CSV table of C-alpha atoms and ligand atoms in Angstrom, one decimal:
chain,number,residue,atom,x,y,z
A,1,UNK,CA,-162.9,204.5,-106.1
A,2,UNK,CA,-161.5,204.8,-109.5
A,3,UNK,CA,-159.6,208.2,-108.2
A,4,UNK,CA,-158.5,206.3,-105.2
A,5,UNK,CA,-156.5,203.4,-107.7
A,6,UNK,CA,-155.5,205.8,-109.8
A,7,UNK,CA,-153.5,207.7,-107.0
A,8,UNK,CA,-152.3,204.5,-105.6
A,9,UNK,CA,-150.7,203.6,-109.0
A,10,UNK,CA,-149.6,207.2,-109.6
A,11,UNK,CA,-147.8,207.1,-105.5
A,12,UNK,CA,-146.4,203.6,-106.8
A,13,UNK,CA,-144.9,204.8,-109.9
A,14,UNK,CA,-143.5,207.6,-108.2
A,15,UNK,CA,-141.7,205.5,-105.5
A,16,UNK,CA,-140.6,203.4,-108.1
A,17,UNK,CA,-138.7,206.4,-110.1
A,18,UNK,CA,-137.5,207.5,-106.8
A,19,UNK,CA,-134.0,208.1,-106.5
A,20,UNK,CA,-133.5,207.8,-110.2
A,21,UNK,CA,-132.9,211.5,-110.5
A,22,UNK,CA,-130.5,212.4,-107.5
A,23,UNK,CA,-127.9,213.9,-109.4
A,24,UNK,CA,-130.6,216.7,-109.5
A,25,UNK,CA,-131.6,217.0,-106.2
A,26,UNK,CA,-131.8,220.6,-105.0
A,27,UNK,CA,-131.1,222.0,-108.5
A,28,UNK,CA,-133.2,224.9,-108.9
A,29,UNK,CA,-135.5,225.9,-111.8
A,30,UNK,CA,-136.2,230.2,-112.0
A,31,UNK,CA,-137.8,232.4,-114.4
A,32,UNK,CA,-136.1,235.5,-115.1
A,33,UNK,CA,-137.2,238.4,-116.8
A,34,UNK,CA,-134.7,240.1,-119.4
A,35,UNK,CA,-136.3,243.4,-119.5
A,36,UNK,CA,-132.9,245.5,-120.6
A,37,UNK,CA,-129.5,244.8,-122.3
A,38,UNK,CA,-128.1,245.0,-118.7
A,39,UNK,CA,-130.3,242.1,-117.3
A,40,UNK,CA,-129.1,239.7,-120.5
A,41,UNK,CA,-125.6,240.9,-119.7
A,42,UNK,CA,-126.2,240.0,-115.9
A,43,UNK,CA,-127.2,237.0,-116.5
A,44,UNK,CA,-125.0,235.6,-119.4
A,45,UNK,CA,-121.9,236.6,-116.5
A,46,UNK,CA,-123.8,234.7,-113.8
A,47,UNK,CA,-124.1,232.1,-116.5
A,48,UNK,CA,-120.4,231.8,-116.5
A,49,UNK,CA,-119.6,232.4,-113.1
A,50,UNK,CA,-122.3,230.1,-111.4
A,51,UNK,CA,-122.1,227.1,-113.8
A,52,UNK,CA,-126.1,228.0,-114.8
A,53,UNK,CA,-127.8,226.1,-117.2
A,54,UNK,CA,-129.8,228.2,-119.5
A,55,UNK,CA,-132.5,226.2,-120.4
A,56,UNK,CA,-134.3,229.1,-122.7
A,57,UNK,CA,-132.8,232.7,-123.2
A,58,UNK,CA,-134.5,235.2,-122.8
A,59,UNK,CA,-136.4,238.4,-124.2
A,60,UNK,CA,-138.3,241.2,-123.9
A,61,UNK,CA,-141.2,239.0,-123.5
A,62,UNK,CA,-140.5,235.7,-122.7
A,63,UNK,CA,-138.7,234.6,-119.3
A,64,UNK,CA,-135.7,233.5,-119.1
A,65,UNK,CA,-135.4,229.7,-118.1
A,66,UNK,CA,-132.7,229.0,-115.6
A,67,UNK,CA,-131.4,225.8,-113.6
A,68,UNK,CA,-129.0,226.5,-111.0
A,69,UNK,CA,-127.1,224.4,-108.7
A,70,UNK,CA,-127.7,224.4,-105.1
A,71,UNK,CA,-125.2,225.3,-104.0
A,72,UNK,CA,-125.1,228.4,-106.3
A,73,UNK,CA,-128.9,228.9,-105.1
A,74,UNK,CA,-128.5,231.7,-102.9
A,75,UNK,CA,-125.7,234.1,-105.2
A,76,UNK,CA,-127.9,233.8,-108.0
A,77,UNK,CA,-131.3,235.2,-106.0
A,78,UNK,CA,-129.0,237.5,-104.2
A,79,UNK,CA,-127.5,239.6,-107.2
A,80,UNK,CA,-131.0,238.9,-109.3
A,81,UNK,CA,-132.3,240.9,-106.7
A,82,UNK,CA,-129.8,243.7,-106.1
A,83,UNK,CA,-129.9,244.8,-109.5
A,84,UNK,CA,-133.5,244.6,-109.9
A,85,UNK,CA,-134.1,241.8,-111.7
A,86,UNK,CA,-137.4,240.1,-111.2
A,87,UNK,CA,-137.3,236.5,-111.1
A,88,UNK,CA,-139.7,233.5,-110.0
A,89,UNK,CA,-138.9,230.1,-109.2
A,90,UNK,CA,-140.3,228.1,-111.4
A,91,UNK,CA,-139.1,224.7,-109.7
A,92,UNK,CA,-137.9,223.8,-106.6
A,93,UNK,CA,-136.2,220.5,-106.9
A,94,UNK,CA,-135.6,219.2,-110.4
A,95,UNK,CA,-134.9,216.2,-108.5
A,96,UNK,CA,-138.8,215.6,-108.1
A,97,UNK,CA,-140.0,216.8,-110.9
A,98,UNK,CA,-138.2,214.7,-113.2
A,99,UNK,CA,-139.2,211.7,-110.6
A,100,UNK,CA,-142.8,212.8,-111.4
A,101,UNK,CA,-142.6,213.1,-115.0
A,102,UNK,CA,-141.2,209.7,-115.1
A,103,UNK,CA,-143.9,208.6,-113.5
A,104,UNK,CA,-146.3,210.6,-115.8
A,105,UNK,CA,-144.9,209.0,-118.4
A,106,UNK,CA,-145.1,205.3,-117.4
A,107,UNK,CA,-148.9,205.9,-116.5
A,108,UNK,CA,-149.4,207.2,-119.9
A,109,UNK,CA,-147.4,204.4,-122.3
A,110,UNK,CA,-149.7,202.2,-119.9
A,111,UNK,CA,-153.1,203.4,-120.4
A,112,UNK,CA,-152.2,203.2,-124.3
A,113,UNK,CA,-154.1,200.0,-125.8
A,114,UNK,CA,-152.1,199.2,-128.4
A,115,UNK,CA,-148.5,199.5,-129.0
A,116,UNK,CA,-147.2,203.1,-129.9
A,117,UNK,CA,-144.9,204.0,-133.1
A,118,UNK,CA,-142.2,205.3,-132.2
A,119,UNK,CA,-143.3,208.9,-133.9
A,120,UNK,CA,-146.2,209.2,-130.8
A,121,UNK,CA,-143.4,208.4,-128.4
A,122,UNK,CA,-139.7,209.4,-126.8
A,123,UNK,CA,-138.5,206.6,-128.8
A,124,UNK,CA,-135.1,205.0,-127.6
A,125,UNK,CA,-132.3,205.0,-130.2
A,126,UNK,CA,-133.2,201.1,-130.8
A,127,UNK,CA,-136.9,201.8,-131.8
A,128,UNK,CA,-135.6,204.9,-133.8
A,129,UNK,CA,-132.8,202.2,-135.8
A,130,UNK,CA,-135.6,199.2,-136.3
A,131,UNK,CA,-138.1,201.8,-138.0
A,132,UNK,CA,-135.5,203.1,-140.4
A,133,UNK,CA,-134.6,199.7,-140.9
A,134,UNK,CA,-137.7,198.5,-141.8
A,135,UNK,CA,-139.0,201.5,-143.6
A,136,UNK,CA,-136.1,201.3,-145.7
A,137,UNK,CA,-136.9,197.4,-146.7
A,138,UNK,CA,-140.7,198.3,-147.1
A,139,UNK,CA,-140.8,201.1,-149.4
A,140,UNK,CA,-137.1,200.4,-151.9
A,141,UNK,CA,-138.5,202.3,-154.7
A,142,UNK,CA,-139.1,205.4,-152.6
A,143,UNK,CA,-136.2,205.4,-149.6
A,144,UNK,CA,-132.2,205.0,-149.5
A,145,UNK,CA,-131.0,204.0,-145.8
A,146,UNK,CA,-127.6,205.1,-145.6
A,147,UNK,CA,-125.1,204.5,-142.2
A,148,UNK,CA,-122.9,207.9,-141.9
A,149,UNK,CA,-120.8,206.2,-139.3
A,150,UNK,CA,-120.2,205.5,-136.0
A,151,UNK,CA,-121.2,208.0,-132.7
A,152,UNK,CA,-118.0,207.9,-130.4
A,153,UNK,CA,-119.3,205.6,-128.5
A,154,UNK,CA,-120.1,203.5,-131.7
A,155,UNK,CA,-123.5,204.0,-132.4
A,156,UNK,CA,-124.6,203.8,-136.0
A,157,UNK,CA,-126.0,207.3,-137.1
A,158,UNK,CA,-128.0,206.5,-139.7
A,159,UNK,CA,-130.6,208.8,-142.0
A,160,UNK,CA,-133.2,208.0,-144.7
A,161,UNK,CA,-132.3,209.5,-148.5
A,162,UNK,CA,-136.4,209.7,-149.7
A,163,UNK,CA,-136.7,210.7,-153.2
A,164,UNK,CA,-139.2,209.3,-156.2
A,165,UNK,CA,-136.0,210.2,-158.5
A,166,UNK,CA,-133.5,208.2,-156.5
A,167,UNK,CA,-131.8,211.8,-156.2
A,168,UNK,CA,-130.5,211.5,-159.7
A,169,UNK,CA,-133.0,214.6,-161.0
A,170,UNK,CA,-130.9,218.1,-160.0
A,171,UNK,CA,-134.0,220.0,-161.1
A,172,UNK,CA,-135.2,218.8,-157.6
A,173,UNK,CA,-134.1,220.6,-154.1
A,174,UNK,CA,-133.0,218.5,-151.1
A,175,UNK,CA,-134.5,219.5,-147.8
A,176,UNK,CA,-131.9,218.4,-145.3
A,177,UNK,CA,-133.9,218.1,-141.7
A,178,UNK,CA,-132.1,216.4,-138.3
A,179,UNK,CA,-133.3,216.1,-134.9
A,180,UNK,CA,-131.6,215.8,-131.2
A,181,UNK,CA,-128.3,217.1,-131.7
A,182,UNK,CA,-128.8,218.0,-128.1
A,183,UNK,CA,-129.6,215.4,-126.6
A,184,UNK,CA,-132.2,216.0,-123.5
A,185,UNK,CA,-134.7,218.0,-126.3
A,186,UNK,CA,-136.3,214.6,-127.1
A,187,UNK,CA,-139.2,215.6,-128.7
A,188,UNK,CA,-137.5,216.5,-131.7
A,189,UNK,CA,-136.7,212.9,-132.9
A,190,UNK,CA,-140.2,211.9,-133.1
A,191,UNK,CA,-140.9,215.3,-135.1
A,192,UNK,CA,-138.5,214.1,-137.9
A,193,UNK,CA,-140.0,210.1,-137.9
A,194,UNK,CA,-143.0,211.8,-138.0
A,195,UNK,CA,-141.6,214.2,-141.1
A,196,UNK,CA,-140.5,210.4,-142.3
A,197,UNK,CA,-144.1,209.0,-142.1
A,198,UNK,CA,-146.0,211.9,-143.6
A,199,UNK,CA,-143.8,211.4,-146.7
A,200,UNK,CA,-143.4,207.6,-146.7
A,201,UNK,CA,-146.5,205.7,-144.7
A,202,UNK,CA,-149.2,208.4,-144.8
A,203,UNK,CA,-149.1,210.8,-147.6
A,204,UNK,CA,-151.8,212.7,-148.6
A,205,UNK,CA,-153.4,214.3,-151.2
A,206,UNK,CA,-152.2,217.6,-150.3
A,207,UNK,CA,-149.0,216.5,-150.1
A,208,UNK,CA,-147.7,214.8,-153.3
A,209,UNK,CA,-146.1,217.7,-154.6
A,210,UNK,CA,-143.4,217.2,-151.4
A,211,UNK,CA,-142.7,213.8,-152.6
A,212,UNK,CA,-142.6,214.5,-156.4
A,213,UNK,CA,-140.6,217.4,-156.7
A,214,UNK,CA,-138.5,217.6,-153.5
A,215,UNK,CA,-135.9,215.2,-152.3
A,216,UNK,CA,-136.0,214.8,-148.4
A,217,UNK,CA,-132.4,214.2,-146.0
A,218,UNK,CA,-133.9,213.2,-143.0
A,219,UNK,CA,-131.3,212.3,-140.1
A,220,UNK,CA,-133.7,211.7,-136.6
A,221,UNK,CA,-130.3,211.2,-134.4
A,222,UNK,CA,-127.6,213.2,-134.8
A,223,UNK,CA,-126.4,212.8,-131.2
A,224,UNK,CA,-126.9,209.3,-130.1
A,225,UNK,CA,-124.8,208.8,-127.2
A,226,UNK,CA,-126.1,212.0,-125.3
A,227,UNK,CA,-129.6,210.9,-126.1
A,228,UNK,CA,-129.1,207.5,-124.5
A,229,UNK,CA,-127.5,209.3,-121.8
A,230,UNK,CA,-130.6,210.7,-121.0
A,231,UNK,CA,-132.5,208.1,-121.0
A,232,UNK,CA,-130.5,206.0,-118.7
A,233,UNK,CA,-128.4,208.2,-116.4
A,234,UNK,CA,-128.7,211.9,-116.9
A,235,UNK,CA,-132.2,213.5,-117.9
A,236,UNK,CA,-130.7,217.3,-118.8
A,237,UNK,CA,-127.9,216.0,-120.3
A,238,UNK,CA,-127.2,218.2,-123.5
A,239,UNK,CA,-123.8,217.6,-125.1
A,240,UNK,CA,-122.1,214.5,-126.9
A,241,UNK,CA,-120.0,212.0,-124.8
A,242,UNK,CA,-116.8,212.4,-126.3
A,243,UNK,CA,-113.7,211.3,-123.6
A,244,UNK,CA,-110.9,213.0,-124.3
A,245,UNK,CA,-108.8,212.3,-120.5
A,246,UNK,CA,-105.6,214.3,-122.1
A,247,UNK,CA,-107.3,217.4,-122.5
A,248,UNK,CA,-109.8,217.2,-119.4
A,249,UNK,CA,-110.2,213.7,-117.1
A,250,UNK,CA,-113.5,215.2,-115.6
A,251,UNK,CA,-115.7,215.8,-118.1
A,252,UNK,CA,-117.2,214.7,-120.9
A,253,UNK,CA,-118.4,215.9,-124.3
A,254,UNK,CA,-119.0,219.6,-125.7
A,255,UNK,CA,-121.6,221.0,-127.6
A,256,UNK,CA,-122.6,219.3,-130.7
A,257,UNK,CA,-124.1,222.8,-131.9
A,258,UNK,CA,-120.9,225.0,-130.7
A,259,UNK,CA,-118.6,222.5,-132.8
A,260,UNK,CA,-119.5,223.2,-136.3
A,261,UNK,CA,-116.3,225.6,-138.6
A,262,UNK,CA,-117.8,228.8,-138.4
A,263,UNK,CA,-116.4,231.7,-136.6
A,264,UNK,CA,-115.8,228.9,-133.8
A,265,UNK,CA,-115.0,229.3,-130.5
A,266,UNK,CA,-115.8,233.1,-130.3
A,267,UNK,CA,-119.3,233.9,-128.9
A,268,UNK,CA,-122.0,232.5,-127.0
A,269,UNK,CA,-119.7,229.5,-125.7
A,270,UNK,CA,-117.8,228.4,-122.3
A,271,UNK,CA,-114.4,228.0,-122.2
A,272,UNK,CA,-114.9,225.6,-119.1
A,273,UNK,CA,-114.9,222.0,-120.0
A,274,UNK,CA,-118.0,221.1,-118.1
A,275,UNK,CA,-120.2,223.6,-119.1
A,276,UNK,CA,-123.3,223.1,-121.9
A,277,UNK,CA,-121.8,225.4,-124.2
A,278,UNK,CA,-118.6,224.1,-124.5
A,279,UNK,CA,-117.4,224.1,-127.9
A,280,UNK,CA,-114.2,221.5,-128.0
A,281,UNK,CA,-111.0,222.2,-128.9
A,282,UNK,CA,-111.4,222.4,-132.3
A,283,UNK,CA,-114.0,222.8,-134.8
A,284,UNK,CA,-115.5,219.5,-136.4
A,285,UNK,CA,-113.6,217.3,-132.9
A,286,UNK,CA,-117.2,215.2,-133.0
A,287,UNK,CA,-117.6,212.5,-134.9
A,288,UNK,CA,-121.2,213.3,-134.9
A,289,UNK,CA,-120.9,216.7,-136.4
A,290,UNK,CA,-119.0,215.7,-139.1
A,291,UNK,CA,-121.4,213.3,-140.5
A,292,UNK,CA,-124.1,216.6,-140.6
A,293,UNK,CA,-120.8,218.7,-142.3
A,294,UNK,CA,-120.7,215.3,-145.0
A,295,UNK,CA,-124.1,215.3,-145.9
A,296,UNK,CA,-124.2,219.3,-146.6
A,297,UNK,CA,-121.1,218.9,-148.6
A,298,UNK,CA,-122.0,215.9,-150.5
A,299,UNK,CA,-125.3,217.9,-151.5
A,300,UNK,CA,-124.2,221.1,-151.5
A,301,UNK,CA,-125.5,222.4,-155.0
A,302,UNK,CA,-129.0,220.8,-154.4
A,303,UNK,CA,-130.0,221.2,-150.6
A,304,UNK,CA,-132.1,224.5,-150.5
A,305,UNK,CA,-133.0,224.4,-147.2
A,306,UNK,CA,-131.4,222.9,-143.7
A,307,UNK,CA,-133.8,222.6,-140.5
A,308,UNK,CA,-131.9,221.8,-137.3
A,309,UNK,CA,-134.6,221.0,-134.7
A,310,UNK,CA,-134.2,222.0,-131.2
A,311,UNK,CA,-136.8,221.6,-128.5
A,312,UNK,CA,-137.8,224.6,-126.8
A,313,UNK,CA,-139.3,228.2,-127.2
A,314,UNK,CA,-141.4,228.1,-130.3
A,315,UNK,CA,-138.5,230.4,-132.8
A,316,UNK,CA,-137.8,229.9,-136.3
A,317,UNK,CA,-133.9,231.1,-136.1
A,318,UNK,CA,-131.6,232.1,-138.7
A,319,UNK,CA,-128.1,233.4,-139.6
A,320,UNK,CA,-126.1,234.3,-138.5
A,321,UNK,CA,-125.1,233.9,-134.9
A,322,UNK,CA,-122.8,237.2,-134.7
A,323,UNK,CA,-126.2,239.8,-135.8
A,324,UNK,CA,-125.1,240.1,-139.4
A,325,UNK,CA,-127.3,238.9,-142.0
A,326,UNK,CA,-127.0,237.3,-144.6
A,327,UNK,CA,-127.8,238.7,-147.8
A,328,UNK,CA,-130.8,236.5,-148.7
A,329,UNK,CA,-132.5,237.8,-145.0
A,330,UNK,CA,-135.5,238.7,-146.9
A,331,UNK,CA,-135.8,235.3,-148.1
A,332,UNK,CA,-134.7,233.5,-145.2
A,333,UNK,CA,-137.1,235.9,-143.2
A,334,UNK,CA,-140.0,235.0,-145.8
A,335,UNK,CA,-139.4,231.0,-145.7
A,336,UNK,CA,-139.4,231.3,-141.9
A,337,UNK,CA,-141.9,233.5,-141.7
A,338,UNK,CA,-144.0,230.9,-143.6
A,339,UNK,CA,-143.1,228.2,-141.7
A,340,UNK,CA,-144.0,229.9,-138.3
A,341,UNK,CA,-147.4,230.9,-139.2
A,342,UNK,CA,-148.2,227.7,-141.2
A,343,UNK,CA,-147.4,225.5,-137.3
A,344,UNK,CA,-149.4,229.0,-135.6
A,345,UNK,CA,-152.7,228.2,-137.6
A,346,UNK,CA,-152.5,224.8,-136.0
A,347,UNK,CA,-151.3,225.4,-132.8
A,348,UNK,CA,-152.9,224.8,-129.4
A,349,UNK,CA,-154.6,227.8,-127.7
A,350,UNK,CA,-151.9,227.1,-124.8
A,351,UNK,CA,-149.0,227.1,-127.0
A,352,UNK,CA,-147.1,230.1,-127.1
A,353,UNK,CA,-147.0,232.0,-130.9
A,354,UNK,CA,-144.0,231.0,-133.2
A,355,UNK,CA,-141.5,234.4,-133.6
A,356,UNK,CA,-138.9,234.5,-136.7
A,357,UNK,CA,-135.8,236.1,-137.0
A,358,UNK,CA,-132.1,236.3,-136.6
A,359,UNK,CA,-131.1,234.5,-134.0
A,360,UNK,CA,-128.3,236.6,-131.8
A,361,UNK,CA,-130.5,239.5,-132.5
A,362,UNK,CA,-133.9,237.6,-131.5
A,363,UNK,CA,-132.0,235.5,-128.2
A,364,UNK,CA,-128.4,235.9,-128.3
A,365,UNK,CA,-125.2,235.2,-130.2
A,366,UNK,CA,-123.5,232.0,-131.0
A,367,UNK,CA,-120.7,230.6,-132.9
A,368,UNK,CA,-120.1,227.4,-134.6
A,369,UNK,CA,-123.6,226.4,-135.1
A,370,UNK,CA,-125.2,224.0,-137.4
A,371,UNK,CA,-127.5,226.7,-138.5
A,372,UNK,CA,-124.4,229.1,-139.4
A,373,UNK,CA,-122.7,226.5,-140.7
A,374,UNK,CA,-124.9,225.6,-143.5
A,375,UNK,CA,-125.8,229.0,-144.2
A,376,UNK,CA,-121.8,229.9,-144.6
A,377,UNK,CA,-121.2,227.2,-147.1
A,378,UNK,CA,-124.0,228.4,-149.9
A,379,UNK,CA,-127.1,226.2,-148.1
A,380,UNK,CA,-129.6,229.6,-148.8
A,381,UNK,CA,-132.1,228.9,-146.1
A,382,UNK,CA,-131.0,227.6,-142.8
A,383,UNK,CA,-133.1,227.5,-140.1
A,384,UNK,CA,-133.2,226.5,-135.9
A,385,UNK,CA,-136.5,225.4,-135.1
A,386,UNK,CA,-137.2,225.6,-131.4
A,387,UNK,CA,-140.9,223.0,-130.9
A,388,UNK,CA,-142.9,224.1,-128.0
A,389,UNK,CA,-142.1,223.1,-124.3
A,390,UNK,CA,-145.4,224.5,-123.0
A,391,UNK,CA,-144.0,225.6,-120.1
A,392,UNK,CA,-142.3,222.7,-119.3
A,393,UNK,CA,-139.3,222.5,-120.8
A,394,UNK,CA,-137.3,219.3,-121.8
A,395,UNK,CA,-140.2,217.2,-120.1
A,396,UNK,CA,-142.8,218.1,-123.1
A,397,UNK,CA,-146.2,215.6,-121.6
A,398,UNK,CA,-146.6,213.0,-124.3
A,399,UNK,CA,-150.0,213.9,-124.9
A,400,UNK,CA,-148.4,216.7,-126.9
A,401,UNK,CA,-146.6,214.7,-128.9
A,402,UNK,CA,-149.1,214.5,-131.8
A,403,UNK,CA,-150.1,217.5,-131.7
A,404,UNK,CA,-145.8,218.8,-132.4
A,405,UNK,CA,-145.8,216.4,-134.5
A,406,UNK,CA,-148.8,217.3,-136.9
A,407,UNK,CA,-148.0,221.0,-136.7
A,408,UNK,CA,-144.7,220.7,-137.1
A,409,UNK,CA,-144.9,218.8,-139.9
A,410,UNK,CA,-147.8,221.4,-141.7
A,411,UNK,CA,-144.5,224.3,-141.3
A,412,UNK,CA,-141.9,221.9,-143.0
A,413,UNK,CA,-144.4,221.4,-145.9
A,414,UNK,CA,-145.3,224.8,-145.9
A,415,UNK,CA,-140.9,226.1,-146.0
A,416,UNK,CA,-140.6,222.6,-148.3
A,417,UNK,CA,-143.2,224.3,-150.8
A,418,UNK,CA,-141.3,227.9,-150.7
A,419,UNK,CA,-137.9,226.9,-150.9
A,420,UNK,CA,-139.0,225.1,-153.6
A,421,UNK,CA,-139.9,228.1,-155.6
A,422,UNK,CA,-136.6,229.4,-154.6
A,423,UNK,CA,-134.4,226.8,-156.0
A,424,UNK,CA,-136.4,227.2,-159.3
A,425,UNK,CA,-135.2,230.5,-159.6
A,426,UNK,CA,-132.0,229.7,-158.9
A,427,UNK,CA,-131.2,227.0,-161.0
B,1,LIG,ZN1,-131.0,222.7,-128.5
C-alpha cells in the first residue's frame, strides 16, 4: 500500500514537471570511448561540427560523455561507427530524464522533516545571499562580507573574507576557493557553503589550525545569472548571460572559464557564438570574471592556493592548459595529489577514484581558464576540482550531497594544510 502511494506521488510529480524540459526533448546522451589520439581528435571535430555538448572528456579509461541534438543524432552514430569508435547511449531523451530528476528532487526536499541549509541542498542564489548575509552579522569577529559587484544581469556576487587576523597578518596564506562558474554544475555551490560552515558554524578540533593560520576567500557564485538560468528555464545551461545584439542577436553568453587573459582564444574553444566553449570577444568581456581577476590581484602576494570547483569527473587539474608545466609541477602535483587521496579515503565505494595532473595532458587543452589564470600571475598552486557526478552528470541525487560535501571538504583541509607549509618557505 505504501509502494502503491508512493508511486502515485512519484507519477504526480512527474506529470507536474512535465513539459518543463522541452527544449531538451530528443537530445541524446552517449558514452564514448577515447581509446587512441585519433578517437579524441574525432570527436573534438564532431564537437565542432555537430554543435555536441561535451559533458565530460574523455580518456583512456573513462567515457567520454556526450549530448547531441537530434537532429545531429544519426551523423554522430554514423561516423562513431565507421571509424570504430565504440559508443553507448547512455540516455535517450534528456527531455525525460531531467523531468524525472525534478521530480526526484521534489520527493526528496519533501520527505525532509525539517527545513534544509542551504549546504545539504541546490540552494537558489536567494538562499545562497541570506546565508552570507547572516553569517556575516553572526560571527563579526571572524567573517568580512564583501559585494564584488554586479552579474550583468545585476546580481550581487558577493564572497565571505574569513580570517581570525582580519587579513592584516601576511605571515598567513589566503586560500581563494569559488564555486559554479558554470552554471548547470550545481553541486559545487553547496561544496563551498559547506567549506563556509566547517570553518565558521561547525569547526572542529582537528580543524583549528585552518582557522588560525590560514585566511579563507570563499566566493559560492561566481556565475549568478547562468545558475538562475538553470533553475528556471534551461537545466544544461553552462555559460554566463551576457547580451551583446551587435556582435551576435542569437545568442547569449560565453564561457565564464574560456574568458580569463591567458593565452585566450587559442585552444579548446568554439569560435561559434552559441557554443559552450565560446570564449567572447575579448578576454575579461564578463563582468563576472573580472571580479575573480580582482580578488587574485588584490591578494596576489598572499593567496597560495586557488580552487575553482567544477562538477564533474572526480580530477584535481592543474596548469597549464597548453601541456607545459609549470615549474612548481612537483608541488602542484604533491598539493593535488594530497587533496585527491585525502577526498579518496572518504569516498563512497560507487564513486569513481580521484586522478591528478595536468589538465590538457590528463583531458584536453584549454585556454583562458581560471585555473591558468591564477597560475600565470604568481598564484603557486592552482587547481580545477571536478566533484563526482556518479554517473549522472549535472543531476548529482541529493542524497549525495553530504556525502561531496564532507569529503570534499576533508581534500581542501588536507591542500589548505600543505600549501600552508609552502607559503612558509616562501615567505
Ligand atoms: Zn565546469
Amino acid at each position: 500500500m505504501v509502494c502503491l502511494v508512493l508511486v502515485a506521488v512519484a507519477a504526480c510529480l512527474g506529470a507536474a514537471f512535465a513539459g518543463r524540459h522541452d527544449i531538451y526533448s530528443g537530445y541524446s546522451v552517449h558514452h564514448v570511448s577515447v581509446q587512441t589520439a585519433e578517437h579524441s581528435a574525432l570527436l573534438h571535430s564532431l564537437e565542432e561540427s555537430l554543435s555536441l555538448d561535451v559533458w565530460q572528456h574523455g580518456a583512456p579509461d573513462r567515457a567520454a560523455v556526450v549530448m547531441v541534438a537530434p537532429q545531429h543524432r544519426r551523423r554522430l552514430l554514423r561516423t562513431l561507427d565507421d571509424h570504430d569508435v565504440p559508443h553507448t547511449t547512455h540516455r535517450a531523451d534528456v527531455a525525460k530524464m531531467l523531468e524525472e530528476y525534478d521530480a526526484r528532487l521534489a520527493a526528496w526536499r519533501s520527505s525532509r522533516s525539517s527545513r534544509l541549509a542551504p549546504f545539504d541542498d541546490f540552494p537558489r542564489y536567494n538562499d545562497v545571499d541570506e546565508y552570507l548575509e547572516r553569517i556575516a552579522l553572526q560571527y563579526p569577529d571572524l567573517v568580512t562580507l564583501v559585494n564584488a559587484g554586479p552579474s550583468w544581469e545585476g546580481r550581487d556576487i558577493k564572497y565571505l573574507k574569513i580570517s581570525t587576523t582580519n587579513f592584516t597578518d601576511a605571515s598567513k596564506p589566503i586560500y581563494f576557493l569559488d564555486a559554479t562558474i558554470h552554471a548547470r554544475e550545481w553541486v559545487t555551490t553547496p561544496v563551498a557553503l559547506y567549506s563556509i560552515h566547517r570553518l565558521v558554524e561547525d569547526l572542529r578540533a582537528q580543524d583549528w589550525d585552518l582557522l588560525n593560520d590560514v585566511d579563507w576567500i570563499i566566493l559560492p557564485i561566481v556565475n549568478p545569472d547562468g545558475y538562475e538560468y538553470t533553475h528556471t528555464n534551461e537545466r544544461l545551461w553552462r555559460r554566463t548571460r551576457s547580451y551583446r545584439p551587435d556582435v551576435n542577436a542569437t545568442c547569449y553568453g560565453v564561457d565564464a572559464n574560456r574568458n580569463f587573459d591567458v593565452a585566450f582564444n587559442t585552444v579548446g574553444v568554439s569560435s561559434n557564438h552559441c557554443d559552450q566553449t565560446y570564449p567572447g570577444t575579448e578576454a575579461f568581456s564578463e563582468p563576472e570574471t573580472r571580479y575573480v581577476r580582482d580578488i587574485m590581484l588584490e591578494h596576489l602576494e598572499r593567496i597560495q592556493i586557488y580552487l575553482n570547483i567544477h562538477s564533474h569527473g572526480n580530477w584535481v587539474l592543474y596548469g597549464f592548459g597548453n601541456a607545459s608545466i609549470p615549474d612548481n609541477g612537483v608541488q602542484l602535483f604533491h598539493v593535488g595529489a594530497a587533496m585527491g587521496a585525502a577526498i579518496d579515503a572518504r569516498k563512497l565505494p560507487i564513486a569513481l577514484f580521484y586522478r591528478v595532473g595536468n589538465s590538457a595532458i590528463l583531458l584536453y587543452p584549454t585556454s583562458g581558464s581560471a585555473q591558468d589564470y591564477a597560475q600565470s600571475i604568481g598564484i603557486p598552486l592552482s587547481y580545477t576540482l571536478e566533484l563526482p557526478g556518479y554517473g549522472v552528470q549535472f543531476e548529482v541525487p541529493p542524497e549525495y550531497i553530504n556525502q561531496i560535501n564532507s569529503e570534499t571538504w576533508e581534500g581542501i583541509a588536507a591542500s589548505a594544510r600543505l600549501a600552508r607549509s609552502y607559503y612558509q618557505a616562501r615567505v
